[in-house]
Short mmCIF file of C-alpha atoms in Angstrom, two decimals:
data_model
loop_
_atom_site.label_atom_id
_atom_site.label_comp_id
_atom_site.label_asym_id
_atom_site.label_seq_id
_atom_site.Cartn_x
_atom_site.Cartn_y
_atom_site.Cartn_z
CA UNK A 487 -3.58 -37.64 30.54
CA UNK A 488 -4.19 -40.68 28.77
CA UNK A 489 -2.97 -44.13 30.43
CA UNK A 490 -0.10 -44.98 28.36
CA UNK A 491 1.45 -48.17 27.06
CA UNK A 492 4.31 -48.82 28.80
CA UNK A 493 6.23 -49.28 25.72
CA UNK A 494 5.19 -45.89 24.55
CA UNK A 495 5.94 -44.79 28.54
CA UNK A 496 9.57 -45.87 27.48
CA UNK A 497 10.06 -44.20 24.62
CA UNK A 498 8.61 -40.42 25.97
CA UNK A 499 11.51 -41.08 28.51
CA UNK A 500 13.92 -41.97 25.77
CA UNK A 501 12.70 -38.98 24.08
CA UNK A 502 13.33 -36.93 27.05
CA UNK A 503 16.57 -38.02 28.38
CA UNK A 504 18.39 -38.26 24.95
CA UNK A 505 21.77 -36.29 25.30
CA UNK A 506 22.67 -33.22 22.61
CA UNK A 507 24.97 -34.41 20.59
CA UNK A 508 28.43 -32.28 20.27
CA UNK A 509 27.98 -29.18 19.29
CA UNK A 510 30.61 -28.06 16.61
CA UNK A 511 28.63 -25.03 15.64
CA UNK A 512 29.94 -21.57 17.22
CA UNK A 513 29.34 -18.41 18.31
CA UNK A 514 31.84 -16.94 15.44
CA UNK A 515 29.63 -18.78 13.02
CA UNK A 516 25.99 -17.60 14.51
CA UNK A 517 28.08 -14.05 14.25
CA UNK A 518 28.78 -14.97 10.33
CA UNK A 519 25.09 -15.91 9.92
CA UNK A 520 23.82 -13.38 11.38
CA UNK A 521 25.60 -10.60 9.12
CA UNK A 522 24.70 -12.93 6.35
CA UNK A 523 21.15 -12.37 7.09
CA UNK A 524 21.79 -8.87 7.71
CA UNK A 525 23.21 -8.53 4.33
CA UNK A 526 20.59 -10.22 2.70
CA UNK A 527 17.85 -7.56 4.56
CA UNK A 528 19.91 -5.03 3.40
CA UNK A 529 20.07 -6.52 -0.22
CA UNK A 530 16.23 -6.91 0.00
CA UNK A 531 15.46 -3.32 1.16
CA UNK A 532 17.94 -1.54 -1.45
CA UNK A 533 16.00 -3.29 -4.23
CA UNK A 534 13.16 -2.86 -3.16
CA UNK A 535 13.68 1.22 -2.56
CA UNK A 536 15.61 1.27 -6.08
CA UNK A 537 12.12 -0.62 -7.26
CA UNK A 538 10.04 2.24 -5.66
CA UNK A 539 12.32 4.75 -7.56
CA UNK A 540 12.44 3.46 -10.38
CA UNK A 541 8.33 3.28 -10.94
CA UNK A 542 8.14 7.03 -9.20
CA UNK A 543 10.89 7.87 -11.83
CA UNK A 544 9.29 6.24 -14.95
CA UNK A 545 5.35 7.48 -13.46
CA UNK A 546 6.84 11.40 -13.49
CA UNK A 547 4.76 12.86 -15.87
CA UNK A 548 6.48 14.71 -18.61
CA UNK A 549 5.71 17.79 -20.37
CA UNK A 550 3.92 17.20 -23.14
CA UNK A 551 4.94 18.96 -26.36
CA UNK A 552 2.85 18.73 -29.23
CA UNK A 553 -0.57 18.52 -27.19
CA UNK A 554 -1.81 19.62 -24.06
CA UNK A 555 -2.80 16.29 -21.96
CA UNK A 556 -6.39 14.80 -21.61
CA UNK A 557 -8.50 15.73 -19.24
CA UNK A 558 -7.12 14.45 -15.27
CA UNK A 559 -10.57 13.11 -15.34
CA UNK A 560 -10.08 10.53 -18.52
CA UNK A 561 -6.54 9.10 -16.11
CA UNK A 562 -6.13 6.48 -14.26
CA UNK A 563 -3.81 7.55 -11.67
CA UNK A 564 -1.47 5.37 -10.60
CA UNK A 565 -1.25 3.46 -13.58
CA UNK A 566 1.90 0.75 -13.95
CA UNK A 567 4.40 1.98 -16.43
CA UNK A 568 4.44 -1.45 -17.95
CA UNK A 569 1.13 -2.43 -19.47
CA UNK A 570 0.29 -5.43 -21.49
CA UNK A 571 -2.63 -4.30 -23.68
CA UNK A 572 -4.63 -7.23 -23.96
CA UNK A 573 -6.24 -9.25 -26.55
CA UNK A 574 -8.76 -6.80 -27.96
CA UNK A 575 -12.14 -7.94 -28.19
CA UNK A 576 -13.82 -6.98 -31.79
CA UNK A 577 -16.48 -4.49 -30.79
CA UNK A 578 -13.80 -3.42 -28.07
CA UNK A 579 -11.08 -3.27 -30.93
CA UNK A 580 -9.87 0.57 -30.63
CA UNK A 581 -8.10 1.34 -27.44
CA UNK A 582 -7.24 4.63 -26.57
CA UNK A 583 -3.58 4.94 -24.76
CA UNK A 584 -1.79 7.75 -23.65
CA UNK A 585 1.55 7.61 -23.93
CA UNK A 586 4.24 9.84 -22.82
CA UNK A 587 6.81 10.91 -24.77
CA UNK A 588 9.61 8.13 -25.12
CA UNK A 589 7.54 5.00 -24.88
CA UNK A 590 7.26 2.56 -27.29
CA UNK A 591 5.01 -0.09 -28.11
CA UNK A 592 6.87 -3.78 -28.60
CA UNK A 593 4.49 -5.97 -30.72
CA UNK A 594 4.49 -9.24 -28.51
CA UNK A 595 3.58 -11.98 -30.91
CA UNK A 596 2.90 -12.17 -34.70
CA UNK A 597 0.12 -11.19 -35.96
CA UNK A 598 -2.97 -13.73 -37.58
CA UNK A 599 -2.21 -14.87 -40.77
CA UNK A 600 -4.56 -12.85 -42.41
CA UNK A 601 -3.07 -9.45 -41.08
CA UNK A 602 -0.17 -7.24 -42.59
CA UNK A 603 3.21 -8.23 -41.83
CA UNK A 604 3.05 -4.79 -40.87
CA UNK A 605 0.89 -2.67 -38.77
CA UNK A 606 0.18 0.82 -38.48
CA UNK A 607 -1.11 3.08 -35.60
CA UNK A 608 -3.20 5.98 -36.10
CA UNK A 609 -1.79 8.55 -33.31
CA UNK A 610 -4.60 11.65 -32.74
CA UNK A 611 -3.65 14.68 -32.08
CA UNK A 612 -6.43 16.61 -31.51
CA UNK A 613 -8.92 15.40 -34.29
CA UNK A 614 -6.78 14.93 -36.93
CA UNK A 615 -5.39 11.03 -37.24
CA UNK A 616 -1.61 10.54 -38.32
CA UNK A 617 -0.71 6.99 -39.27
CA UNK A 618 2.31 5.80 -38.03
CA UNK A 619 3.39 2.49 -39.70
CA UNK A 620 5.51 0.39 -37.23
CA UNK A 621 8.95 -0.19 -38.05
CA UNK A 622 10.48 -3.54 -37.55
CA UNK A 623 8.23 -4.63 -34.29
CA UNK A 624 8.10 -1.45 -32.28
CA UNK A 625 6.52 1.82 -32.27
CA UNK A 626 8.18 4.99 -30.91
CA UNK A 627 6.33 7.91 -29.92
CA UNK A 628 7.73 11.01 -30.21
CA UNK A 629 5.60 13.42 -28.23
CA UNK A 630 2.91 12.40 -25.41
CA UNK A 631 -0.06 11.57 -28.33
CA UNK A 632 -2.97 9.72 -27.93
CA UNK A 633 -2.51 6.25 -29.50
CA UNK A 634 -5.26 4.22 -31.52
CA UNK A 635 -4.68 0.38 -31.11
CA UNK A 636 -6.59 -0.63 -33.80
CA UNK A 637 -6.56 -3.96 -34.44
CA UNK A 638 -7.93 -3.56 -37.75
CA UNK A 639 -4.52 -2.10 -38.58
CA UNK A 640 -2.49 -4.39 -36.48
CA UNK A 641 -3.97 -7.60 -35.19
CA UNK A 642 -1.87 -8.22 -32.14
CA UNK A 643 -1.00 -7.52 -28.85
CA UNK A 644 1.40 -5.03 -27.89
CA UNK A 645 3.26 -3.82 -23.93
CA UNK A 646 4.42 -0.96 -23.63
CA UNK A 647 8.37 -1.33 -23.35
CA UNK A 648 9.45 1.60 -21.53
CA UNK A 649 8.60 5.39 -20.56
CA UNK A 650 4.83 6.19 -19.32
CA UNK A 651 1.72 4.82 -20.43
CA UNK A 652 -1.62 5.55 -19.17
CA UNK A 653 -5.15 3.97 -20.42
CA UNK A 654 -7.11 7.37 -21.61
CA UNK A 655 -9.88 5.47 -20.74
CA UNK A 656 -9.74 2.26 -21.20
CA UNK A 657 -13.20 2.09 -21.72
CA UNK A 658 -13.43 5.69 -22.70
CA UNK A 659 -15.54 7.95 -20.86
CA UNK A 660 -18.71 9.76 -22.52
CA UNK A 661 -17.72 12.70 -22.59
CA UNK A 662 -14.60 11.40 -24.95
CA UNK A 663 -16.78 9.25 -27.22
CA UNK A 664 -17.33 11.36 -30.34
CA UNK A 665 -20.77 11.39 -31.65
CA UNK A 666 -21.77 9.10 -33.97
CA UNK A 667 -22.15 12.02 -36.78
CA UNK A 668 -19.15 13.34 -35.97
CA UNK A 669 -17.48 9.58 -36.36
CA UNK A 670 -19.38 8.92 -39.65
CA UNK A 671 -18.49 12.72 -40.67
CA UNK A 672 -14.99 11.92 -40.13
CA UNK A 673 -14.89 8.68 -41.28
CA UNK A 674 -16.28 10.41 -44.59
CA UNK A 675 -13.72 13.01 -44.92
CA UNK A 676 -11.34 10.83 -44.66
CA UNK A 677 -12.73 8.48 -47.40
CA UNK A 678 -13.13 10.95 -49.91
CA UNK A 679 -9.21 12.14 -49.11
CA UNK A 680 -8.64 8.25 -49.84
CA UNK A 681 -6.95 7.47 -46.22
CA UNK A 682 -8.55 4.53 -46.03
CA UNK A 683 -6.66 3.66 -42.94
CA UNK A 684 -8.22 6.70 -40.71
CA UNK A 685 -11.29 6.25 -42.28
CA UNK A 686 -11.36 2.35 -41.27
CA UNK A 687 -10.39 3.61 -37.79
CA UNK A 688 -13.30 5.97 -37.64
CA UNK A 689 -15.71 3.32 -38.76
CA UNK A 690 -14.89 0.95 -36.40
CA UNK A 691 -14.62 3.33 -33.40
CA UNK A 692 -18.12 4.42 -34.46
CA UNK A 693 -19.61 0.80 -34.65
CA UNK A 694 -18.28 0.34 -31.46
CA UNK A 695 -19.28 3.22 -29.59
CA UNK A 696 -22.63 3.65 -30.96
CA UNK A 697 -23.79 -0.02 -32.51
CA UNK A 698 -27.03 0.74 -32.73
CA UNK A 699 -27.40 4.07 -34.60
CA UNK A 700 -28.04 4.64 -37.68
CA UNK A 701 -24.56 5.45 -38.88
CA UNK A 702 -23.49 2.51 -37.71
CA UNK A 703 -25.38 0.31 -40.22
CA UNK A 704 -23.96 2.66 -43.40
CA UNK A 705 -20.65 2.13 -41.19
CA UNK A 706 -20.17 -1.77 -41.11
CA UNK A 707 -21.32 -1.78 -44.69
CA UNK A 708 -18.54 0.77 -45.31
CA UNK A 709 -16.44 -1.36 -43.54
CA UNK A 710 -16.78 -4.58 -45.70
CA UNK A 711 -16.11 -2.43 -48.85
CA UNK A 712 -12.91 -0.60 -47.42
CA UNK A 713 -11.57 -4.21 -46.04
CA UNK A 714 -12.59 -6.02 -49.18
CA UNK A 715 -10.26 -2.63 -51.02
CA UNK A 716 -7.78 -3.52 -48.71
CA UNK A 717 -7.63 -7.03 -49.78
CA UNK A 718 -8.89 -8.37 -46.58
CA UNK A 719 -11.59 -10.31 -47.27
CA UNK A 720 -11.96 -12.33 -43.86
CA UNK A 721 -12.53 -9.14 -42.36
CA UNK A 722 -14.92 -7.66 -44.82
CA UNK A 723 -17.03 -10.99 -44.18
CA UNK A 724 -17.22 -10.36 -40.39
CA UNK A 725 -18.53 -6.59 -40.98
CA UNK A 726 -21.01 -8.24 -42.93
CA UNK A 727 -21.87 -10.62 -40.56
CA UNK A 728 -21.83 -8.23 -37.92
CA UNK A 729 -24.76 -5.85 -40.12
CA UNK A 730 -26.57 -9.08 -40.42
CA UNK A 731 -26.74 -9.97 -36.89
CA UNK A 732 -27.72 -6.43 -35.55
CA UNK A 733 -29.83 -5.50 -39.07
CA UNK A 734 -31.31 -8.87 -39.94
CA UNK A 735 -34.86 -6.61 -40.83
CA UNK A 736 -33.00 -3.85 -42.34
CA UNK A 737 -33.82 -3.03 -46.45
CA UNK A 738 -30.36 -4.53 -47.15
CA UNK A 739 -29.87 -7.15 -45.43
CA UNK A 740 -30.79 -9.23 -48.68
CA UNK A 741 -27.90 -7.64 -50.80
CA UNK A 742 -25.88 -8.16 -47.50
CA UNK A 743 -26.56 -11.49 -46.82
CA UNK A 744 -25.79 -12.42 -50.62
CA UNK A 745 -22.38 -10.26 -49.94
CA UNK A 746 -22.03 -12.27 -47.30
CA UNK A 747 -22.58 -15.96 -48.38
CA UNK A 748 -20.64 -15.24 -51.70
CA UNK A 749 -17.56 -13.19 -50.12
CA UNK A 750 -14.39 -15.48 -50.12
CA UNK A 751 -13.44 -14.86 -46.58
CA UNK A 752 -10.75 -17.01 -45.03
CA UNK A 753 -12.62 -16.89 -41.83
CA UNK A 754 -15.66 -19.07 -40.66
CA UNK A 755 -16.39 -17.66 -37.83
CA UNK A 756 -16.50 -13.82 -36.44
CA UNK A 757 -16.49 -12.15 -32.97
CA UNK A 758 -17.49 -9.41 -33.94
CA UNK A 759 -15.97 -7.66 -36.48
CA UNK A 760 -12.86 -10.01 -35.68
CA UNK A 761 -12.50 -13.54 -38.02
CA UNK A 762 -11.61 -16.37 -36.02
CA UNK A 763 -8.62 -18.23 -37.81
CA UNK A 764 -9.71 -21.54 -35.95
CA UNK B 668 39.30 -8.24 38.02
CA UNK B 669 41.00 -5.12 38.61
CA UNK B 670 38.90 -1.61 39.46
CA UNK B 671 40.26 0.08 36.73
CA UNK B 672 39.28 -1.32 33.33
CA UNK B 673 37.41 0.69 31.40
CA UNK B 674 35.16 -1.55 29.81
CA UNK B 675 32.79 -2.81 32.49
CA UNK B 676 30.89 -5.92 30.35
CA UNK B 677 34.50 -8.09 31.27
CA UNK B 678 33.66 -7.26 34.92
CA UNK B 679 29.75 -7.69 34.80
CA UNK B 680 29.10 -10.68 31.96
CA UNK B 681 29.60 -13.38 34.63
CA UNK B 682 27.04 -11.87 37.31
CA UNK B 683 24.61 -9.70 35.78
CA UNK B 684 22.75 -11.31 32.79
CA UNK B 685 20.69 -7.91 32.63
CA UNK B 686 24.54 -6.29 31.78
CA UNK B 687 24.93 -9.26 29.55
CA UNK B 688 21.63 -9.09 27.59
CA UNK B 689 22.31 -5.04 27.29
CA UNK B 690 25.53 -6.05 25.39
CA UNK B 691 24.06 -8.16 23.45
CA UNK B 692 21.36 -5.90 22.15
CA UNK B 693 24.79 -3.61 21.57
CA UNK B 694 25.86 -6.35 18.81
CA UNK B 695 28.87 -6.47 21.75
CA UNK B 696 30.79 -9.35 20.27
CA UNK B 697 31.86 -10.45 23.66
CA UNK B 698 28.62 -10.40 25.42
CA UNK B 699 26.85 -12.33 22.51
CA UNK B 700 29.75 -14.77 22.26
CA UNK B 701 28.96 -15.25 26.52
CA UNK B 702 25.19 -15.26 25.63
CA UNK B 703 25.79 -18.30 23.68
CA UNK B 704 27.80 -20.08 25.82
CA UNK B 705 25.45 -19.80 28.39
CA UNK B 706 22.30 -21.28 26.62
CA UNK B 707 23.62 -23.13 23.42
CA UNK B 708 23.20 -26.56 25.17
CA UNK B 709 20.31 -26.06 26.78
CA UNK B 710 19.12 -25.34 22.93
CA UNK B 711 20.54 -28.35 21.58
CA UNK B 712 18.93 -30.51 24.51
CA UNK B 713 15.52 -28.94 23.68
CA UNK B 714 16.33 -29.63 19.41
CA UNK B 715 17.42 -33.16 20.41
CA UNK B 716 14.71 -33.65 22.68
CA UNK B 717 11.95 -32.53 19.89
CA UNK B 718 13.28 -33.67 16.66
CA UNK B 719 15.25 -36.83 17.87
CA UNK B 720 17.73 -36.36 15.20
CA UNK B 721 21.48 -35.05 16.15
CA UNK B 722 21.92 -34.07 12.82
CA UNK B 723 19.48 -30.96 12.84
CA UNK B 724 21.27 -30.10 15.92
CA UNK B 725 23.87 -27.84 14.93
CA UNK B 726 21.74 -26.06 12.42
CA UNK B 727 19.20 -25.73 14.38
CA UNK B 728 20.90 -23.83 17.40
CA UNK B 729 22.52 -21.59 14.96
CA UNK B 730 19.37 -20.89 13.37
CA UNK B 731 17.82 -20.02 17.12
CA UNK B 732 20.43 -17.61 17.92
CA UNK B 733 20.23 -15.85 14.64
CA UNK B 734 17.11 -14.79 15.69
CA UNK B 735 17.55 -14.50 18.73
CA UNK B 736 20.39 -11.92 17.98
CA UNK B 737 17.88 -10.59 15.66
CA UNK B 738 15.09 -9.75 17.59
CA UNK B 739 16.81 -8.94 21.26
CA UNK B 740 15.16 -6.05 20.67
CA UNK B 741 11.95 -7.02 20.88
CA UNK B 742 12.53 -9.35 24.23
CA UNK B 743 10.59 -7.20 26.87
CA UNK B 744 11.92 -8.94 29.60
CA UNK B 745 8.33 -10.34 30.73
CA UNK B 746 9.60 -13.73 30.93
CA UNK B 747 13.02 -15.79 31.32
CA UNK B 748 15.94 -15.68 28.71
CA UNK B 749 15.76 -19.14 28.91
CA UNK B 750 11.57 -19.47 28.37
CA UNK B 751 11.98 -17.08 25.57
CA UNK B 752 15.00 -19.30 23.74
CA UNK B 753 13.14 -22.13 24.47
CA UNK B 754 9.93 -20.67 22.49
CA UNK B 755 12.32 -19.30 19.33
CA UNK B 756 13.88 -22.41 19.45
CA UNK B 757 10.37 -24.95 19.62
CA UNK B 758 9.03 -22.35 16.90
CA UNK B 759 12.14 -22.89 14.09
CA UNK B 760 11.45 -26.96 15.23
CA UNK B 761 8.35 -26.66 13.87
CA UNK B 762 9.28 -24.75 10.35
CA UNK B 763 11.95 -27.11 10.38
CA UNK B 764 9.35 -29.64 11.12
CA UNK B 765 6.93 -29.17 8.52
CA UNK B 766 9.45 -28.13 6.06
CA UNK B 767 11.13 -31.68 6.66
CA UNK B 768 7.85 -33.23 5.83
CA UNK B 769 7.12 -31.36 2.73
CA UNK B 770 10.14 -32.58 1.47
CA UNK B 771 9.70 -36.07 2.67
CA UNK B 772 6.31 -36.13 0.89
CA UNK B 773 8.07 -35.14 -2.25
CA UNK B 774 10.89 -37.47 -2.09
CA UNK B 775 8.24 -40.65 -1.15
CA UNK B 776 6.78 -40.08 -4.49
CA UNK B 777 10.32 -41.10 -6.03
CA UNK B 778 11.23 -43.15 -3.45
CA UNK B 779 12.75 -46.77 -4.50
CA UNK B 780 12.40 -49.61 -1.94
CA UNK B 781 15.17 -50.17 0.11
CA UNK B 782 16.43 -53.68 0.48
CA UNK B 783 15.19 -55.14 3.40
CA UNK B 784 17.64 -56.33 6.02
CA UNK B 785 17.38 -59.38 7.63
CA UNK B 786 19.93 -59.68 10.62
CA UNK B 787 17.88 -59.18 13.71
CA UNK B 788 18.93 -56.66 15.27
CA UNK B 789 20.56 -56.01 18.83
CA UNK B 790 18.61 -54.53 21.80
CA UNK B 791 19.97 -51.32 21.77
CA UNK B 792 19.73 -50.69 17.97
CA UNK B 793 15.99 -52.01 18.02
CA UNK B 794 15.39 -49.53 20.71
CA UNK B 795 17.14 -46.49 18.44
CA UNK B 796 14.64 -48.23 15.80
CA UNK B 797 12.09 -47.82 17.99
CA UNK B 798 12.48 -44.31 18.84
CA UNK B 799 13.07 -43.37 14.87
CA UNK B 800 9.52 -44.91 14.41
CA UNK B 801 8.30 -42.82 17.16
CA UNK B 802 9.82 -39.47 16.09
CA UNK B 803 8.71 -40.59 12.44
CA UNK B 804 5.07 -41.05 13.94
CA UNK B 805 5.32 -37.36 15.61
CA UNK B 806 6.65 -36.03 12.75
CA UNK B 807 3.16 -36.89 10.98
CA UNK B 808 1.05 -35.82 13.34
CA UNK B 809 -0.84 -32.59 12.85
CA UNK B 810 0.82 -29.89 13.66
CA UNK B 811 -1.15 -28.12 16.13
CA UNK B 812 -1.00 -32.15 18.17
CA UNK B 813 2.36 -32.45 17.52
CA UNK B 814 3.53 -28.89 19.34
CA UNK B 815 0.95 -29.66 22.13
CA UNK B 816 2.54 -33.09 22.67
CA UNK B 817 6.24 -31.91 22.31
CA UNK B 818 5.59 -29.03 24.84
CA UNK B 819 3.25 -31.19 27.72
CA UNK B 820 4.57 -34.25 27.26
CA UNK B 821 8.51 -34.31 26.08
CA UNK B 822 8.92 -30.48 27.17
CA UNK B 823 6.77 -31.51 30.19
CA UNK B 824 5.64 -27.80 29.98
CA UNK B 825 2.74 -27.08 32.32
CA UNK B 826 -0.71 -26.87 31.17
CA UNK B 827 -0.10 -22.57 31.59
CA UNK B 828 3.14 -22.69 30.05
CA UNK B 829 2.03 -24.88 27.02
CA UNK B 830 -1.30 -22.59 26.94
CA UNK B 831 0.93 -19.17 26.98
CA UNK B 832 4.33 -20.72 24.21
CA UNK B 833 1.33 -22.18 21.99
CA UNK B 834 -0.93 -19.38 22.45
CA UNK B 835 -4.18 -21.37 22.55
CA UNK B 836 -6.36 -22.34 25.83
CA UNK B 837 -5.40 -24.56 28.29
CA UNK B 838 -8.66 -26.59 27.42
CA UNK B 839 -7.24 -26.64 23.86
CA UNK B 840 -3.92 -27.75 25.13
CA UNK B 841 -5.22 -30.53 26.88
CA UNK B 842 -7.43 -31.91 24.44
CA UNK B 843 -4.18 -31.96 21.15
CA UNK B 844 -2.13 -33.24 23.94
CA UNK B 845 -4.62 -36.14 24.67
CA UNK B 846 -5.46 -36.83 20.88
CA UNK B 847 -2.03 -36.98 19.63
CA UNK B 848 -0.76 -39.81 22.06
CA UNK B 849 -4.45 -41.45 21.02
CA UNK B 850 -2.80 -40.86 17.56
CA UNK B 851 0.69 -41.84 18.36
CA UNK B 852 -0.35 -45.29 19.89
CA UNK B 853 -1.85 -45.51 16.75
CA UNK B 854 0.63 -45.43 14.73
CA UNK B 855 3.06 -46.98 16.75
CA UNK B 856 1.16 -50.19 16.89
CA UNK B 857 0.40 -50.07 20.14
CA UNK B 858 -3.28 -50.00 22.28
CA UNK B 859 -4.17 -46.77 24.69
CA UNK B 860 -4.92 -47.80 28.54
CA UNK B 861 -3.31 -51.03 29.06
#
């Protein structure tokens, strides 16, 4: 042990003989604690088990009606109920969700200034595309349907409030990834029916699954015209863009790039086929 | 006591502190109110002894027999009562301890000067001074020097017992012991050997 100062000697033995002062706690109040802390462990452990329930209760898959469900493949089991869909990326804009029947989307923050006040969802059922417009800020789905975030349509971010919601595929798998023919064929159809809002969906799924094809060059030029129809100009520059930077050799590019410098879009800058408002 | 009560822990409490412990892990009212008797000032000795403030003491042995209540269960018996309360009771120090000093570290940072006062003081309050300083000086040791110092040197735990209640080598022991009186001779102003 070290040699110690006999100052700091005296003050170990202070330390040592110092007397307890007068207790005025008691046994009937160690008793009271201790239920206390009982209670609380019992508090803890009931909301904890009513937690558990709860997510088994609102992850209980339900019956769909309309549509038989995707493949158990395309799942993510054990997927939250509650999902906050996040900021979709341009070429990443579509999102596939499934959602079971009672959940709705809640729109989480306005959307950019150059986007309608409001949105609309295309909900597939099978091939065929349904748009839903949004009413007020929230989405309810009927039936279990497979729901197209298209941010196109919508420019925000949306959670899913209540009820079941499952990423498809979040990043869908191949085997769910139309072809790029069968994207351009339906983007087509749908043009000529003049549902320019399923047609715009198609096109963009298409440039994003496929960039590189050639359907997706006659897609983003598409694209511009439907947008610039549409009165949304910012986002008919960015397809343009977008052609220019992945086509720069193609025969059009020219034409494009006049489209391009002359188009009055708001935005200055694109990711992707998304204009950046700052 | 007469041979025919029917409920033995009145007859037993006083002698058999197995019988008492057994009523105790019951939740037996009686035989935890005895329990307590029995070792609540040998807590408060140890609390005073370690934190060198009376006004943790209260909280602090209710706090220990909480537990202690708590996790009965779990006591196997390998060592004391008394070496086990003693443990429960240096480990809630030590939250205490370094709970204390997160909050002192908070309320330094908005701390105003106090007004310094002049009157010198009288022996026995400079000593009380003295011994603030010192338990102020533990109090900022590192941990790991400050439980090896409370148990070897104000404990005076053996080497074994400090080892087996810290669960760290003896070697280890020795060495945190050694470095945190280097450390509180520091602090304290004062030099190491003379």
């Amino acid at each position: 042990m070290t040699e110690r100062h006999p100052q700091f000697e005296a003050l170990v033995d202070r330390a040592r003989r110092q007397p307890a002062p007068p207790l005025t706690v008691t046994h009937a109040d160690v008793r009271r604690a201790s239920v206390r802390r009982i209670g609380w462990k019992v508090a803890v452990v009931s909301l904890a088990a009513a937690l558990l329930l709860a997510i088994a209760w609102s992850s209980k898959p339900v019956a769909p009606r309309e549509e038989a469900p995707p493949a158990a493949a395309d799942r993510v089991p054990g997927s939250v109920s509650m999902h906050v869909i996040p900021d979709l990326e341009p070429v990443a804009s579509a999102e596939l969700l499934r959602l079971e029947r009672g959940a709705t989307l809640q729109r989480l923050e306005p959307g950019r200034p150059d986007s309608p006040t409001e949105g609309t969802f295309v909900v597939r059922t099978g091939d065929q595309g349904i748009a839903l417009p949004i009413r007020g800020r929230v989405l309810e789905v009927g039936a279990a349907s497979e729901v197209f975030v298209d941010d196109t349509l919508t420019q925000t971010t949306f959670e899913v409030r209540k009820g079941t919601a499952r990423w498809a595929s979040a990043a869908p798998s191949r085997e769910r990834i139309p072809a790029a023919a069968t994207l351009a064929a339906r983007a087509e159809r749908a043009m000529i029916a003049g549902e320019r809002v399923e047609a715009i969906a198609s096109l963009r799924q298409l440039v994003r699954h496929h960039p590189f094809s050639a359907p997706a060059k006659g897609a983003l030029l598409d694209l511009a015209r439907l947008e610039a129809q549409m009165g949304r100009e910012a986002r008919s520059h960015c397809a343009h863009a977008l052609f220019l930077a992945r086509f720069p050799r193609d025969a059009r590019a020219p034409s494009v790039r006049t489209a391009y410098e002359t188009s009055r879009g708001e935005a200055t800058k694109c990711r992707g086929l998304r204009p950046m408002t700052r | 006591m007469s041979g025919t009560l029917t409920w033995p822990m009145a007859v037993t409490l006083d002698a058999d502190p197995a019988a008492l412990l057994a009523g105790v892990r019951r939740g037996d009212a009686a035989a935890q109110a005895e329990f307590f008797e029995r070792h609540k000032d040998a807590v408060a000795r140890q609390v005073m002894r370690m934190t060198g403030d009376a006004s943790w003491v209260d909280d602090m042995v209710q706090d220990v027999f909480v537990a202690a209540f708590a996790g009965l269960s779990s006591f196997r018996g390998d060592a004391s009562v008394a070496t086990w309360l003693h443990r429960i009771t240096m480990n809630k120090v030590r939250n205490a301890w370094d709970a204390h000093r997160r909050r002192a570290a908070r309320e330094a940072r908005v701390a105003v000067a106090e007004p310094v006062d002049h009157h010198p003081p009288d022996e026995e309050v400079a000593a009380q001074q003295q011994l603030a300083k010192f338990y102020a000086a533990l109090g900022e040791l590192p941990p790991t020097y400050r439980d090896a110092f409370v148990c070897r040197v104000i404990e005076e735990l053996s080497l074994e017992e400090t080892s087996e209640a810290l669960g760290v080598a003896v070697s280890t022991v020795s060495y945190r012991a050694r470095r945190a009186e280097v450390l509180l001779h520091e602090a304290l102003g004062l030099e190491v050997g003379r």
